[in-house]
Amino acid sequence: MFYFDGQPKYQLQLGAANSNGLVPAKGVRYLPQKWCVMSQDASLDNPEVAPSVSYACANADCTSLGYGTSCSNLDPKQNISYAYNDYYQQNDQLETACKFPNGLSTVVAQDPSVGECRFRVMIQMDPETWSSESDSTYSINHAPLGSAISIFVVFVLMLI
């Protein structure tokens, strides 16, 4: 019913007919408006594309790329960009989280969202409650098995 940042996903009327529906969270602070996307110079034929997408999706949330979802109509580069960006945002926009091999990725200041498909920007965490125990540097040697979504994305890329 809500996005990760407390904003309503749907305009639902709960309870009384005169209610205003779901109420968004207030006072949410976001990280800077920047996104990690596939570089314009990068080729879909690059052999590092499939493993990098698999790694990103295994360590982030690519469920919005599934069939019939808000991001199911993206082109291949937008699909990859969504995966890269979600990984980047999950890692609090760490510079190393947008360093996929062979120059596949870059950080941009223009929102790459398309229609209903929102490329999110992570919320700012309270530094007193935040801790990072993992190294978010891309390494295919340490990549766990990808999720069903990452396999789907790789399969779609193979069809191109």
PDB file of N, CA and C in Angstrom, residues 4-5 28-35 85-93 118-125 130:
ATOM      1  N   PHE A   4       8.536   2.490  -0.090  1.00  0.00           N
ATOM      2  CA  PHE A   4       9.505   2.409   1.000  1.00  0.00           C
ATOM      3  C   PHE A   4       9.613   3.715   1.787  1.00  0.00           C
ATOM      4  N   ASP A   5       9.275   4.837   1.164  1.00  0.00           N
ATOM      5  CA  ASP A   5       9.436   6.145   1.815  1.00  0.00           C
ATOM      6  C   ASP A   5       8.156   6.652   2.474  1.00  0.00           C
ATOM      7  N   VAL A  28       9.900  13.179   5.580  1.00  0.00           N
ATOM      8  CA  VAL A  28      10.847  12.231   4.999  1.00  0.00           C
ATOM      9  C   VAL A  28      11.962  13.026   4.310  1.00  0.00           C
ATOM     10  N   ARG A  29      13.198  12.682   4.635  1.00  0.00           N
ATOM     11  CA  ARG A  29      14.349  13.331   4.010  1.00  0.00           C
ATOM     12  C   ARG A  29      15.020  12.332   3.071  1.00  0.00           C
ATOM     13  N   TYR A  30      15.361  12.813   1.887  1.00  0.00           N
ATOM     14  CA  TYR A  30      15.957  11.965   0.868  1.00  0.00           C
ATOM     15  C   TYR A  30      17.434  12.271   0.700  1.00  0.00           C
ATOM     16  N   LEU A  31      18.164  11.310   0.168  1.00  0.00           N
ATOM     17  CA  LEU A  31      19.546  11.537  -0.237  1.00  0.00           C
ATOM     18  C   LEU A  31      19.514  12.476  -1.453  1.00  0.00           C
ATOM     19  N   PRO A  32      20.663  12.985  -1.897  1.00  0.00           N
ATOM     20  CA  PRO A  32      20.678  13.884  -3.060  1.00  0.00           C
ATOM     21  C   PRO A  32      20.001  13.262  -4.286  1.00  0.00           C
ATOM     22  N   GLN A  33      19.462  14.111  -5.135  1.00  0.00           N
ATOM     23  CA  GLN A  33      18.769  13.673  -6.346  1.00  0.00           C
ATOM     24  C   GLN A  33      19.796  13.236  -7.388  1.00  0.00           C
ATOM     25  N   LYS A  34      20.242  11.977  -7.271  1.00  0.00           N
ATOM     26  CA  LYS A  34      21.150  11.404  -8.256  1.00  0.00           C
ATOM     27  C   LYS A  34      20.867   9.914  -8.378  1.00  0.00           C
ATOM     28  N   TRP A  35      21.128   9.396  -9.577  1.00  0.00           N
ATOM     29  CA  TRP A  35      20.770   8.032  -9.919  1.00  0.00           C
ATOM     30  C   TRP A  35      21.936   7.348 -10.622  1.00  0.00           C
ATOM     31  N   ASN A  85      20.440   1.264 -10.429  1.00  0.00           N
ATOM     32  CA  ASN A  85      20.035   2.325  -9.519  1.00  0.00           C
ATOM     33  C   ASN A  85      19.509   1.770  -8.197  1.00  0.00           C
ATOM     34  N   ASP A  86      18.750   0.710  -8.247  1.00  0.00           N
ATOM     35  CA  ASP A  86      18.226   0.175  -6.997  1.00  0.00           C
ATOM     36  C   ASP A  86      19.370  -0.307  -6.104  1.00  0.00           C
ATOM     37  N   TYR A  87      20.364  -0.925  -6.707  1.00  0.00           N
ATOM     38  CA  TYR A  87      21.545  -1.351  -5.952  1.00  0.00           C
ATOM     39  C   TYR A  87      22.269  -0.138  -5.359  1.00  0.00           C
ATOM     40  N   TYR A  88      22.433   0.889  -6.169  1.00  0.00           N
ATOM     41  CA  TYR A  88      23.101   2.130  -5.744  1.00  0.00           C
ATOM     42  C   TYR A  88      22.361   2.790  -4.587  1.00  0.00           C
ATOM     43  N   GLN A  89      21.041   2.864  -4.686  1.00  0.00           N
ATOM     44  CA  GLN A  89      20.242   3.488  -3.630  1.00  0.00           C
ATOM     45  C   GLN A  89      20.243   2.624  -2.365  1.00  0.00           C
ATOM     46  N   GLN A  90      20.168   1.297  -2.531  1.00  0.00           N
ATOM     47  CA  GLN A  90      20.206   0.399  -1.372  1.00  0.00           C
ATOM     48  C   GLN A  90      21.502   0.583  -0.587  1.00  0.00           C
ATOM     49  N   ASN A  91      22.543   1.010  -1.283  1.00  0.00           N
ATOM     50  CA  ASN A  91      23.843   1.227  -0.657  1.00  0.00           C
ATOM     51  C   ASN A  91      24.080   2.707  -0.369  1.00  0.00           C
ATOM     52  N   ASP A  92      22.995   3.440  -0.163  1.00  0.00           N
ATOM     53  CA  ASP A  92      23.044   4.845   0.239  1.00  0.00           C
ATOM     54  C   ASP A  92      23.909   5.712  -0.669  1.00  0.00           C
ATOM     55  N   GLN A  93      23.819   5.458  -1.979  1.00  0.00           N
ATOM     56  CA  GLN A  93      24.519   6.222  -3.006  1.00  0.00           C
ATOM     57  C   GLN A  93      26.041   6.220  -2.819  1.00  0.00           C
ATOM     58  N   ARG A 118       9.029   4.388 -11.234  1.00  0.00           N
ATOM     59  CA  ARG A 118       9.822   5.344 -10.458  1.00  0.00           C
ATOM     60  C   ARG A 118      11.205   4.783 -10.161  1.00  0.00           C
ATOM     61  N   PHE A 119      12.233   5.507 -10.562  1.00  0.00           N
ATOM     62  CA  PHE A 119      13.601   5.183 -10.168  1.00  0.00           C
ATOM     63  C   PHE A 119      13.805   5.905  -8.846  1.00  0.00           C
ATOM     64  N   ARG A 120      13.809   5.176  -7.778  1.00  0.00           N
ATOM     65  CA  ARG A 120      13.776   5.785  -6.461  1.00  0.00           C
ATOM     66  C   ARG A 120      15.090   6.426  -6.046  1.00  0.00           C
ATOM     67  N   VAL A 121      14.970   7.326  -5.091  1.00  0.00           N
ATOM     68  CA  VAL A 121      16.111   7.894  -4.375  1.00  0.00           C
ATOM     69  C   VAL A 121      15.902   7.495  -2.930  1.00  0.00           C
ATOM     70  N   MET A 122      16.936   6.956  -2.314  1.00  0.00           N
ATOM     71  CA  MET A 122      16.836   6.426  -0.956  1.00  0.00           C
ATOM     72  C   MET A 122      16.570   7.532   0.059  1.00  0.00           C
ATOM     73  N   ILE A 123      15.875   7.152   1.108  1.00  0.00           N
ATOM     74  CA  ILE A 123      15.646   8.102   2.194  1.00  0.00           C
ATOM     75  C   ILE A 123      16.924   8.238   3.013  1.00  0.00           C
ATOM     76  N   GLN A 124      17.074   9.391   3.626  1.00  0.00           N
ATOM     77  CA  GLN A 124      18.245   9.654   4.455  1.00  0.00           C
ATOM     78  C   GLN A 124      18.029   8.998   5.817  1.00  0.00           C
ATOM     79  N   MET A 125      18.991   8.188   6.207  1.00  0.00           N
ATOM     80  CA  MET A 125      18.895   7.481   7.482  1.00  0.00           C
ATOM     81  C   MET A 125      19.472   8.338   8.599  1.00  0.00           C
ATOM     82  N   TRP A 130      22.204   4.086  11.858  1.00  0.00           N
ATOM     83  CA  TRP A 130      22.707   3.469  10.638  1.00  0.00           C
ATOM     84  C   TRP A 130      24.028   2.780  10.886  1.00  0.00           C
TER      85      TRP A 130
END
